[in-house]
Coordinates of C-alpha atoms and ligand atoms in Angstrom, one line a residue:
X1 CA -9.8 4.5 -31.6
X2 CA -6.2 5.6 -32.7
X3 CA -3.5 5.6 -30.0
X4 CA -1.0 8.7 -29.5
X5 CA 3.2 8.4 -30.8
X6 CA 5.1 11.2 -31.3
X7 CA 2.2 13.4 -30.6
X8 CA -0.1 11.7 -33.8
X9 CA -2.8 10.0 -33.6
X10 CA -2.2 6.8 -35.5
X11 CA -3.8 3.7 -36.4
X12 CA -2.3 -0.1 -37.4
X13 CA -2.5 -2.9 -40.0
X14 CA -4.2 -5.1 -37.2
X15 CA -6.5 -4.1 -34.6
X16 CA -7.4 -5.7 -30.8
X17 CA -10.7 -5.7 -30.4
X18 CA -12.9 -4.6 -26.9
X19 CA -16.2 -6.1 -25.4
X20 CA -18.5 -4.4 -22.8
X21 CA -18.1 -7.0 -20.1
X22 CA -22.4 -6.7 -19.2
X23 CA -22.6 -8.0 -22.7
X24 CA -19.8 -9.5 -25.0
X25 CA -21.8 -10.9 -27.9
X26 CA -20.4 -8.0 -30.4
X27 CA -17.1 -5.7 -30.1
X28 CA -18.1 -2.3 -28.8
X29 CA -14.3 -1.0 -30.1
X30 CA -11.0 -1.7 -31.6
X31 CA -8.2 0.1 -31.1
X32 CA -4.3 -0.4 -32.4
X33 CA -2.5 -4.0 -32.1
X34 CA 1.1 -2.1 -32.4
X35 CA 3.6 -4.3 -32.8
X36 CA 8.0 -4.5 -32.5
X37 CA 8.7 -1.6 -35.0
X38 CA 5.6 0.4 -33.1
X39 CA 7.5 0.3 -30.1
X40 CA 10.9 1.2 -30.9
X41 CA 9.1 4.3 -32.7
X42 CA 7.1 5.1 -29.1
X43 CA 11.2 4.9 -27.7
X44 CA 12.4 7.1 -30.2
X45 CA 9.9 10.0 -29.6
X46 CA 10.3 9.3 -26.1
X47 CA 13.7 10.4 -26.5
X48 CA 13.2 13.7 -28.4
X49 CA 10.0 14.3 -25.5
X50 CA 12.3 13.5 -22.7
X51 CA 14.7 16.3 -24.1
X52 CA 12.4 18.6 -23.9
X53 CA 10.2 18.1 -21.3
X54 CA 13.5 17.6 -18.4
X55 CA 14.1 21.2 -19.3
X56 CA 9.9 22.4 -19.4
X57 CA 9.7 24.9 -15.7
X58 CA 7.8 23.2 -13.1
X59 CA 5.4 25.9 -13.8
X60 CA 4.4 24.8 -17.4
X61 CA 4.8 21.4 -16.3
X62 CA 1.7 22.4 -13.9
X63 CA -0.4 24.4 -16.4
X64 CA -0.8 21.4 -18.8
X65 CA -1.7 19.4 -15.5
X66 CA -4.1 21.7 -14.6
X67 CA -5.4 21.7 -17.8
X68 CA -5.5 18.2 -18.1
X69 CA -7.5 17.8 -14.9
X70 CA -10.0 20.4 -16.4
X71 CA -10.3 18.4 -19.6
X72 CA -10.9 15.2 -17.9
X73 CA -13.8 16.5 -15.7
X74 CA -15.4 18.5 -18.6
X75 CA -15.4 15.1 -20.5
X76 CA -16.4 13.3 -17.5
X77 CA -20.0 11.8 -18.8
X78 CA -17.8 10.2 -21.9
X79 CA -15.1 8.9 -20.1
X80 CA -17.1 7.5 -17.4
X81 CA -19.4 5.4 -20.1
X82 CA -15.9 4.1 -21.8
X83 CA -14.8 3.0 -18.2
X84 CA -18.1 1.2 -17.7
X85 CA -18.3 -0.2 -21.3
X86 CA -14.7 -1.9 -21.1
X87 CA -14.7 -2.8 -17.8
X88 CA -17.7 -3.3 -16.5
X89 CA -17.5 -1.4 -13.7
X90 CA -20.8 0.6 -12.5
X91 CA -21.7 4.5 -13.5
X92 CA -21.2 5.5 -9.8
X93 CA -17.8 3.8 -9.9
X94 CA -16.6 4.7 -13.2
X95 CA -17.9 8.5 -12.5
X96 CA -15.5 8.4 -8.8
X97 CA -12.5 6.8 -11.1
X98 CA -12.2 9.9 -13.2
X99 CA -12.9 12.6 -10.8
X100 CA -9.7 10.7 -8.9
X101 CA -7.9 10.9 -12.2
X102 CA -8.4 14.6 -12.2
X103 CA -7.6 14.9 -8.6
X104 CA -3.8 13.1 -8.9
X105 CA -3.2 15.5 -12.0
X106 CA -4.2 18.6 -9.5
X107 CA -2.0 17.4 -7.1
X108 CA 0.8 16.7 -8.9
X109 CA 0.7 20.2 -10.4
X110 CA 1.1 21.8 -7.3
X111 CA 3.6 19.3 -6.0
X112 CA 6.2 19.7 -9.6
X113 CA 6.7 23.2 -7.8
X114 CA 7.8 22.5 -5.0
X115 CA 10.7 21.4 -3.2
X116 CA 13.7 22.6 -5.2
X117 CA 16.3 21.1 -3.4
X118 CA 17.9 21.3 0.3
X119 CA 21.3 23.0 1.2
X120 CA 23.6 20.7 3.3
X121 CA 26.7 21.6 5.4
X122 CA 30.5 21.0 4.2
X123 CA 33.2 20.5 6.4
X124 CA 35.2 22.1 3.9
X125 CA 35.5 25.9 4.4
X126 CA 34.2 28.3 1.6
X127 CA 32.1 25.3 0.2
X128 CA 28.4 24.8 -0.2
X129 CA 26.6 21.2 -0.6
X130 CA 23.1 21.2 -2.0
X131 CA 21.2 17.9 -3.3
X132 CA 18.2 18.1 -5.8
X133 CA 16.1 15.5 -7.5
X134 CA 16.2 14.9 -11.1
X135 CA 14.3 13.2 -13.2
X136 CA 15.9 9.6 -14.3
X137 CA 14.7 9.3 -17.7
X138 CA 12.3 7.4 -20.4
X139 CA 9.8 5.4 -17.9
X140 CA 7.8 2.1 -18.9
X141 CA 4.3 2.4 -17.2
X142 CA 2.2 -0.8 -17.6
X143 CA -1.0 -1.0 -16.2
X144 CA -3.5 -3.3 -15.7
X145 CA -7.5 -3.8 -16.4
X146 CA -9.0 -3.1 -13.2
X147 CA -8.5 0.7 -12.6
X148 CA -7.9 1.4 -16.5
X149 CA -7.8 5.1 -16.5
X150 CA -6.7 5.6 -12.1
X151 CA -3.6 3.0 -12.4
X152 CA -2.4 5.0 -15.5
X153 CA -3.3 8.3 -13.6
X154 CA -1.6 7.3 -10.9
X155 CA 1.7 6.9 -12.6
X156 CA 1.6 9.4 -15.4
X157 CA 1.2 12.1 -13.0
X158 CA 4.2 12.0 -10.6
X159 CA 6.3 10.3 -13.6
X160 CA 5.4 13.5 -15.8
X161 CA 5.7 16.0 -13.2
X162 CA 9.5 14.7 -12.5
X163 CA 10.3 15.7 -15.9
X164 CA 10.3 12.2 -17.0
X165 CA 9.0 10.9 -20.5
X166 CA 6.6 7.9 -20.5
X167 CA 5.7 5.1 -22.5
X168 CA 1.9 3.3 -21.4
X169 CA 0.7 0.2 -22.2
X170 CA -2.7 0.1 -21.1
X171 CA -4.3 -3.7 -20.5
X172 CA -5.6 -4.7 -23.4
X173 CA -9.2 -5.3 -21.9
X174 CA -9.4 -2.1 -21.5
X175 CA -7.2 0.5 -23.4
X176 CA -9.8 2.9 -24.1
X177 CA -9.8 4.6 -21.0
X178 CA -6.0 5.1 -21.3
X179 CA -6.4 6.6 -24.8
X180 CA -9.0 9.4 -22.8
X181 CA -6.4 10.3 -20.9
X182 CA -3.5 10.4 -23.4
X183 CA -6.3 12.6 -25.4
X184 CA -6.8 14.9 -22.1
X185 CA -2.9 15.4 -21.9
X186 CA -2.2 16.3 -25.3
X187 CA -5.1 18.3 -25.6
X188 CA -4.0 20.4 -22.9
X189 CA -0.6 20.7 -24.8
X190 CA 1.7 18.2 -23.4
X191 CA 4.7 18.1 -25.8
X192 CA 4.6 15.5 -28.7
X193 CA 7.1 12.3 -27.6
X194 CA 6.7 13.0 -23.9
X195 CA 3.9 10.4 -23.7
X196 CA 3.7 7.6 -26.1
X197 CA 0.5 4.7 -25.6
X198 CA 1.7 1.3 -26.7
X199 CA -2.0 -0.9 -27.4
X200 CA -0.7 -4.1 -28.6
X201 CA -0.9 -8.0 -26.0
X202 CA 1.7 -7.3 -23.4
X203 CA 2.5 -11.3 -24.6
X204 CA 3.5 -10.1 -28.1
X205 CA 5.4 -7.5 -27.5
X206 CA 6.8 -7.9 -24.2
X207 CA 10.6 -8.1 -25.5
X208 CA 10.6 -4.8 -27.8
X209 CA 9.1 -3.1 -24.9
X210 CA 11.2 -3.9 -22.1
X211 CA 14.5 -4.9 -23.8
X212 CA 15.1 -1.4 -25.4
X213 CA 18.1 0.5 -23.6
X214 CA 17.0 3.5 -23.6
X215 CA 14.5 2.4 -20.7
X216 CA 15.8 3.8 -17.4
X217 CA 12.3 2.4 -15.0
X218 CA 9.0 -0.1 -15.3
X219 CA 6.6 0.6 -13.0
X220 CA 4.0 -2.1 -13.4
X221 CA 0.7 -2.8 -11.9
X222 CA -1.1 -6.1 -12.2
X223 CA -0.7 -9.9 -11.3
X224 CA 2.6 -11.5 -9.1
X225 CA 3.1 -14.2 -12.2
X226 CA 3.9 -11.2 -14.8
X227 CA 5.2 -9.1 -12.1
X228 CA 7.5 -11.1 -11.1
X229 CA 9.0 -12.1 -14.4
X230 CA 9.2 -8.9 -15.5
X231 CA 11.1 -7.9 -12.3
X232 CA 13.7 -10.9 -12.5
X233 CA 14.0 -10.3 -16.1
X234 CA 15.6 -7.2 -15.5
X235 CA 17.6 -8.1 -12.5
X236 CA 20.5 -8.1 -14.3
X237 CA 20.1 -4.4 -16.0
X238 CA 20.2 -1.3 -13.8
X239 CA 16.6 -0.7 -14.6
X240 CA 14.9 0.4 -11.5
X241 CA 11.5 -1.4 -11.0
X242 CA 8.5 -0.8 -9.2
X243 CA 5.1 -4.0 -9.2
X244 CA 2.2 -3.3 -7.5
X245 CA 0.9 -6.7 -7.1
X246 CA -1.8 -8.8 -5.8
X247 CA -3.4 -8.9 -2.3
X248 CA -5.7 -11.5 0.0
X249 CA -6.5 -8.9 2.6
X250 CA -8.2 -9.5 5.9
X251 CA -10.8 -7.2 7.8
X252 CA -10.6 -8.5 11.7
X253 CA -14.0 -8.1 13.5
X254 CA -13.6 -7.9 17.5
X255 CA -16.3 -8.9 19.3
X256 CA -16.6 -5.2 20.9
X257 CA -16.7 -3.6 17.0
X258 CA -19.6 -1.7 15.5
X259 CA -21.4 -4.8 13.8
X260 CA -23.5 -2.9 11.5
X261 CA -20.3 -0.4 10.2
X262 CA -17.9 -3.7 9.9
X263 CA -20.5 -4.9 7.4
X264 CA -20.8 -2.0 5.4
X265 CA -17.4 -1.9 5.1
X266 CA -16.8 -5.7 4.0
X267 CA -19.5 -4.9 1.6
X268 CA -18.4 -2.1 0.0
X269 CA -14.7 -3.4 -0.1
X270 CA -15.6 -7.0 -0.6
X271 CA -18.1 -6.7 -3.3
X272 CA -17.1 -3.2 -4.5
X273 CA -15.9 -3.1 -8.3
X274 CA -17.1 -6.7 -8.5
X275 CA -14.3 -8.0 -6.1
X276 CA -11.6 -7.0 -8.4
X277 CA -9.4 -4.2 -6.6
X278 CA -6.3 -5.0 -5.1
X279 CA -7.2 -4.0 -1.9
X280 CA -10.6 -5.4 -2.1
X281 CA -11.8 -7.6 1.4
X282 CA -11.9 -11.0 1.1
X283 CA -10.7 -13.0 4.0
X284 CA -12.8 -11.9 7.1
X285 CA -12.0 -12.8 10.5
X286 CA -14.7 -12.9 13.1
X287 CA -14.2 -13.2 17.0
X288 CA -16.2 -16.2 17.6
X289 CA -18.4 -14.5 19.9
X290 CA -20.2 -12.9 17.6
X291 CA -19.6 -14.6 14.6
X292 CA -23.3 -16.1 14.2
X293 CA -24.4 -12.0 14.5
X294 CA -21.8 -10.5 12.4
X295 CA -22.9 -13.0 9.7
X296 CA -26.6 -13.2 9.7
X297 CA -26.5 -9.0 8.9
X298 CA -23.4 -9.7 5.7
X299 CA -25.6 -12.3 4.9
X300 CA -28.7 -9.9 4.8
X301 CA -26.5 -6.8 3.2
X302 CA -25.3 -9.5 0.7
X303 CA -29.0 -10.2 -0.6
X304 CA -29.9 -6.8 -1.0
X305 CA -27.1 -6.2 -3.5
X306 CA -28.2 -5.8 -7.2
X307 CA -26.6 -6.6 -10.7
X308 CA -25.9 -4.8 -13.5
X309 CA -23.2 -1.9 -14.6
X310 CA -25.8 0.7 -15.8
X311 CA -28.1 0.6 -12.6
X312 CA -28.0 3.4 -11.1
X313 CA -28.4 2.3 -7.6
X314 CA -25.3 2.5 -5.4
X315 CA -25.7 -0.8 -4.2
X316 CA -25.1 -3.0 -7.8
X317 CA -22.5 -5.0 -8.5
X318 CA -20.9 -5.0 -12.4
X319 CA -19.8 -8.0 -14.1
X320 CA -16.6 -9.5 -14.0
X321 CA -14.5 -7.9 -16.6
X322 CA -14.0 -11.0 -19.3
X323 CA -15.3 -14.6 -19.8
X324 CA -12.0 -15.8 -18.7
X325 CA -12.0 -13.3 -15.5
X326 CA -15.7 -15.4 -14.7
X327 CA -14.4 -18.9 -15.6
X328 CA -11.4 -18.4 -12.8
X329 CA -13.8 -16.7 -10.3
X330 CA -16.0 -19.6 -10.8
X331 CA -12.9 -22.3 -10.7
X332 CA -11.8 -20.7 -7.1
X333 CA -15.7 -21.1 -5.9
X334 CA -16.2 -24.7 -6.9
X335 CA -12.4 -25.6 -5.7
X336 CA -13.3 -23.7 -2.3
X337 CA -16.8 -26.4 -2.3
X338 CA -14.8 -29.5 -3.0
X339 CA -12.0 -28.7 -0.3
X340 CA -15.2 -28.7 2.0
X341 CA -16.1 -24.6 2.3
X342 CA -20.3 -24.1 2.3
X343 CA -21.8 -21.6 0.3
X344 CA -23.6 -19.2 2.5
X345 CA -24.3 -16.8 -0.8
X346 CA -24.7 -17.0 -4.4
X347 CA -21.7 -19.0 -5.5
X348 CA -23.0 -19.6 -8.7
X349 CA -24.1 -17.0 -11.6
X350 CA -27.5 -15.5 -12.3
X351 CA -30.2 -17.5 -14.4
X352 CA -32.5 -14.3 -15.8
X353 CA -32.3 -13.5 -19.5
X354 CA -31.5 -9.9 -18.5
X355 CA -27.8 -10.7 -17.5
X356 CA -27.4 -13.4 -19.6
X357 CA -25.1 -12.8 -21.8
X358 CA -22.5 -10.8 -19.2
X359 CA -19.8 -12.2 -17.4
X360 CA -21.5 -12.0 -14.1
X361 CA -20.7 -13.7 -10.7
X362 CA -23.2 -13.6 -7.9
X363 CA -21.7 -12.0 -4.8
X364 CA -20.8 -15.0 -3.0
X365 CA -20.0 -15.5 1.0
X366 CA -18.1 -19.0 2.1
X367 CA -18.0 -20.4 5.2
X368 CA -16.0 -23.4 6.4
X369 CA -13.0 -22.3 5.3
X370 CA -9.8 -23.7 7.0
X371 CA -6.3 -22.0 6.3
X372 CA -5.2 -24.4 4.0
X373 CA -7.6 -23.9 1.1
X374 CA -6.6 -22.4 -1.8
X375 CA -9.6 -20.1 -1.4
X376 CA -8.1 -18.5 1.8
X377 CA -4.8 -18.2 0.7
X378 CA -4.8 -17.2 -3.3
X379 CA -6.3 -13.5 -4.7
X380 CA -9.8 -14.5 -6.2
X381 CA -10.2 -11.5 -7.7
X382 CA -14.2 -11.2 -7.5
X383 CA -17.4 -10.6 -5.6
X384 CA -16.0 -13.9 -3.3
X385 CA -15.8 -13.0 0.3
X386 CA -15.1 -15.9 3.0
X387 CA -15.5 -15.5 6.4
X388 CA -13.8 -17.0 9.4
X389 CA -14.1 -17.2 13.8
X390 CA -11.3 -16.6 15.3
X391 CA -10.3 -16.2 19.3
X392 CA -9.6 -13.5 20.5
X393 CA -6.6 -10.4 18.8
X394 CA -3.8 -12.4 18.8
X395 CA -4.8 -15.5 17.0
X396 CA -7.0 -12.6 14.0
X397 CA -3.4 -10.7 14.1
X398 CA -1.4 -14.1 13.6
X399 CA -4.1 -15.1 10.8
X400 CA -3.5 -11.7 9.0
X401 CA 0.0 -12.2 8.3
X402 CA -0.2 -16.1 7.4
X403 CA -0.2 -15.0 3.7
X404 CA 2.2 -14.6 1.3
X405 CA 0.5 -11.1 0.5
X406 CA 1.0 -8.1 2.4
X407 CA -1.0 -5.2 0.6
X408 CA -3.9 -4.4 3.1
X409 CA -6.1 -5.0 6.4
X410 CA -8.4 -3.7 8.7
X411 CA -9.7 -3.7 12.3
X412 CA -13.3 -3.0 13.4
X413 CA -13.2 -2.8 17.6
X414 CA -13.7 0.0 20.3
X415 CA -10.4 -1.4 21.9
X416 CA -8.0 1.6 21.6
X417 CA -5.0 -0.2 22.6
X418 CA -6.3 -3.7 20.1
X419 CA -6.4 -0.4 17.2
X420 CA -2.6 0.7 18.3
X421 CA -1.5 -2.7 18.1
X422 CA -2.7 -3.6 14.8
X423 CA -1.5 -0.9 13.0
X424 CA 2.1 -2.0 14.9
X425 CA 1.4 -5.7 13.9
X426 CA -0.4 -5.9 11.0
X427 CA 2.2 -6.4 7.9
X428 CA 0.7 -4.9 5.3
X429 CA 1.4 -1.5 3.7
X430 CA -2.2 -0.3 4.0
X431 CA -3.8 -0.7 7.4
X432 CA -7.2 0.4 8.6
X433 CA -8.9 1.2 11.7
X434 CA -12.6 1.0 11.4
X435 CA -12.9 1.5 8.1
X436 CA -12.5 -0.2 4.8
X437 CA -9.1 -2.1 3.2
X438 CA -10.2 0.0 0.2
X439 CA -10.2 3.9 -0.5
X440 CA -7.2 5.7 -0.4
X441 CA -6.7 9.4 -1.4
X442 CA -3.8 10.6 -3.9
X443 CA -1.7 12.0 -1.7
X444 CA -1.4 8.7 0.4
X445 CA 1.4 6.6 -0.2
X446 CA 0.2 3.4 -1.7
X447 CA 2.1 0.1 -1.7
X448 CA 2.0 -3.4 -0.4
X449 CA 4.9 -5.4 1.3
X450 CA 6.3 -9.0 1.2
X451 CA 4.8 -10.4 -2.3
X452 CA 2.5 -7.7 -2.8
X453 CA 4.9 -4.7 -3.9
X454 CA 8.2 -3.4 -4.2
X455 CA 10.4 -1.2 -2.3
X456 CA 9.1 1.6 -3.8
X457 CA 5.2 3.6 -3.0
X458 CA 3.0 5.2 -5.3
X459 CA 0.9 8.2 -4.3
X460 CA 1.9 11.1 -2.4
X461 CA 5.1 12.4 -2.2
X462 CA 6.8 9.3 -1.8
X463 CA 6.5 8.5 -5.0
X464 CA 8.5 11.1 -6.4
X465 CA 11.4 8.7 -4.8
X466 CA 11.0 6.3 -7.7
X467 CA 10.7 8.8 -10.6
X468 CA 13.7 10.6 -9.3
X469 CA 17.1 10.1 -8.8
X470 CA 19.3 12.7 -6.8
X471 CA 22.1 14.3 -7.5
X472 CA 24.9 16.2 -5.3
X473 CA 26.6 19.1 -5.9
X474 CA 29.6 20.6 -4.1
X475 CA 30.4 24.4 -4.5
X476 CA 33.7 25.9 -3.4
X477 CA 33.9 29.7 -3.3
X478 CA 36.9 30.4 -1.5
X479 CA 37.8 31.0 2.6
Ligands
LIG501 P1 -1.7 -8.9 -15.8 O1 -2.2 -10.1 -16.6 O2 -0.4 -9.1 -15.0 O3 -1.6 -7.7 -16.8 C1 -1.1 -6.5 -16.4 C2 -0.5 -5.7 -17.6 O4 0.7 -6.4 -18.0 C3 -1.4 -5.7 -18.8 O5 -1.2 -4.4 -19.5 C4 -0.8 -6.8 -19.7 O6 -1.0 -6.6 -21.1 C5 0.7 -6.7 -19.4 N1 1.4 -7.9 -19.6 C6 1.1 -9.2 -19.6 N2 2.1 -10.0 -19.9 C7 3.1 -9.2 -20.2 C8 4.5 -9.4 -20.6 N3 5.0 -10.6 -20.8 N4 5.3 -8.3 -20.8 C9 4.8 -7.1 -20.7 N5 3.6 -6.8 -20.3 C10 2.7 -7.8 -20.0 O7 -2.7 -8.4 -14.7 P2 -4.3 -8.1 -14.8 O8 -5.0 -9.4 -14.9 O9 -4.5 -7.1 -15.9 O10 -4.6 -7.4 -13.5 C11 -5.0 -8.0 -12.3 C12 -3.9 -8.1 -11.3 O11 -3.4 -6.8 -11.0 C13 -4.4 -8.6 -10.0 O12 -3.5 -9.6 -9.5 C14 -4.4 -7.4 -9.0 O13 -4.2 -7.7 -7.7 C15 -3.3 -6.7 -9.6 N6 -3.4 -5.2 -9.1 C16 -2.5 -4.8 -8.2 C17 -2.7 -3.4 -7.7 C18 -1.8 -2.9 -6.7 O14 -1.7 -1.7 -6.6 N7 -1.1 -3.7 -5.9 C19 -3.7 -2.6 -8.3 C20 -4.5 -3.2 -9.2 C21 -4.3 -4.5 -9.7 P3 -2.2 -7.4 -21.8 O15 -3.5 -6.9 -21.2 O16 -2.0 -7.0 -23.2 O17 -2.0 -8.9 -21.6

């Protein structure tokens, strides 16, 4: 595939290749390894786009969105089979990925005309005080393999409909999905430069792309180790950034929950996209009470889930995306064993023929865990779910915020006031009452706290706040 600068589609001297994680004996793609000069170019056009598009109306702004929404859902079936091929992930969850896509580009459209500004008194006479938002310039969006066509969504939209221009660089796992949507937006005649796709290892060209000065943000999704350099290597510019990082999130089980429903929902959050969604389940805290109960059903839920990216039935679990994805999942499991945890399910990989050659995990359940192992405590990233007893609220409440994460948790009780003060106590940016860590609509704000995020959401209108800046104006007209 060829990757979009400057409105072209254009190919390279050296290519990156991509493997369909249910089978990587062959490259199913290539697309562009762009390197230093490749980048400056993406910076240059972003310029010329950023001209133009700060001055587009709102209203045309929306009409490509709309378009672009339109285009992704008519080329739903093909997207949806590149999302499963580089990822991994299953039809039924590569089919839900794009309709959201097309969703945050809907919602954006309608949200680039609104709001204008808001008037504000002056204590000086004859004067009126307005303040508006404006867009703050050439953004650096860089996403990771996990969500490869929602993460990119998710910032292109409010980024674009600020008026700001945008240079992606997808995960190089999985930049095809990426490339659909930078297709979908030119298609549906967003102006060349505007949006610029980088493919190239974020390694290898790290310095061109975020040393350039003409970079005003990096909003960056994807693990706390490149996050975090990233954010401390521009410390010391006045480059705004925003990392979405990782997250160890908790669902508490109270002895007076809906059993049945809390295991649905560690299922489907735990297990879900193969473990691998920031928000995913995997520390689970059970009032001792009714531990023994709570676990015989997971355990029962857990061995009725199936394997494989093409099934069709809602209850299959994809592969890992990479061998190297599978070799850490596995490192956490046998670590977790040797610290003392017991395996309660799978905890290995499967031995048939007919997954034998994808990079697949069996969905896995530990028990025995203690607070100090590295498998309670670190992001596993995978179908790994370990599960806990606990006495009573406040010991599940103290549990919850012993981490250095702070993305998302749930509750599962009847207990109206236990609901109330968990959403008071819980500190995480995402918190749930009887329902799953997972899940959340565009329009709400997304974000974790503590190590997990930044000071800045995405989703909603909230985050407009980091792809704006605002700007005061004073007007005297005389007593
Ligand atoms: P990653 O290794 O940090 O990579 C993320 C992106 O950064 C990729 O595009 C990668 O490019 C690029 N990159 C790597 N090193 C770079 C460098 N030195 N300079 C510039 N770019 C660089 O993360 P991942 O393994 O893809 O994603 C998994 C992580 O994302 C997990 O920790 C997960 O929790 C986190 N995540 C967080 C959220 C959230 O909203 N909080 C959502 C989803 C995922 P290459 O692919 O070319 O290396």
């Amino acid at each position: 595939m060829e990757t979009l600068l400057g409105g072209q589609w254009v190919a390279a001297g050296t290519w990156l290749e991509v493997h369909d994680p249910s089978d990587t004996r062959t490259p199913v793609a290539r697309v562009p390894a762009l390197g230093a000069a490749d980048v400056t170019r993406a910076y240059d056009e972003a310029e010329k786009g950023f001209a133009l598009w700060r001055r587009t109306t709102p209203f045309e702004r929306a009409r490509v969105f709309h378009e672009t929404a339109r285009l992704l859902r008519e080329r739903a079936a093909g997207i949806t089979d590149a999302v499963v091929t580089e990822n991994g992930k299953t039809l039924l969850e590569a089919g839900g990925e794009v309709q959201k896509a097309a969703d945050f580009f809907e919602y954006y459209a309608g949200l680039a005309r609104a709001g204008y500004g808001t008037l504000v008194h002056d204590a000086r006479p004859g004067t009126r005080t307005s303040y508006h938002h404006e867009p703050i310039g050439i953004v650096l969006a860089i996403t990771p393999w996990n969500d490869p066509l929602l993460t990119p969504a998710r910032k292109l939209a409010p980024a674009l409909a600020s008026g700001n221009a945008v240079v992606l660089k997808p995960a190089s796992e999985t930049p095809m999905a990426a490339l659909h949507l930078a297709r979908a937006l030119h298609d549906a005649g967003l102006p060349a430069g505007v949006l610029g796709v980088v493919t190239g290892r974020g390694g290898k060209i790290s310095a061109p792309l975020l040393d350039d000065p003409r970079v005003a943000a990096v909003t960056f999704t994807g693990s706390n180790s490149v996050g975090e350099s990233l954010r401390s290597s521009l410390a010391d510019r006045n480059v705004r950034f925003q990392g979405e990082l990782g997250g160890k999130n908790a669902t508490v089980v109270l002895a007076d929950a809906d059993l049945p429903a809390a295991v649905r929902a560690v299922v489907a959050a735990g297990f879900g996209q193969t473990g691998q969604r920031c928000t995913a389940t995997s520390r689970v805290l059970v009032e001792r009470s009714v531990y023994a109960d709570f676990t015989g059903l997971l355990l029962d839920a857990v061995a009725a889930l199936g394997l494989g990216s093409r099934e069709t039935d809602t209850l299959s679990v994809g592969p890992l995306v990479s061998t190297g994805q599978r070799t850490g999942v596995l490192d956490h499991i046998a670590r977790a064993v040797r610290e003392g945890a017991t395996v309660l399910a799978g905890g290995g990989t499967p031995k048939d023929e007919a997954h034998a050659h994808g990079c697949y995990v069996l969905p896995t359940v530990l028990g025995d865990v203690t607070r100090e192992m590295a498998v309670w405590r670190e992001e596993v990233f995978g179908p790994v779910v370990v599960v806990r007893a606990v006495d009573g609220f406040d010991e599940a409440v103290e549990e919850v915020n012993d981490s250095d994460f702070g993305l998302a948790a749930a509750l599962f009780t009847r207990d109206l006031r236990a609901a109330h003060r968990f959403a008071e106590e819980a500190d995480c940016g995402q918190v749930s009452i009887n329902t799953t860590t997972t899940g959340w609509d565009v329009h709400h704000p997304f974000g974790g706290f503590r190590d997990s995020g930044s000071a800045f959401k995405e989703q909603g209108t909230e985050a407009l706040r980091f792809y704006t800046r605002v700007k005061t104006v004073a007007f005297h007209f005389g007593a």
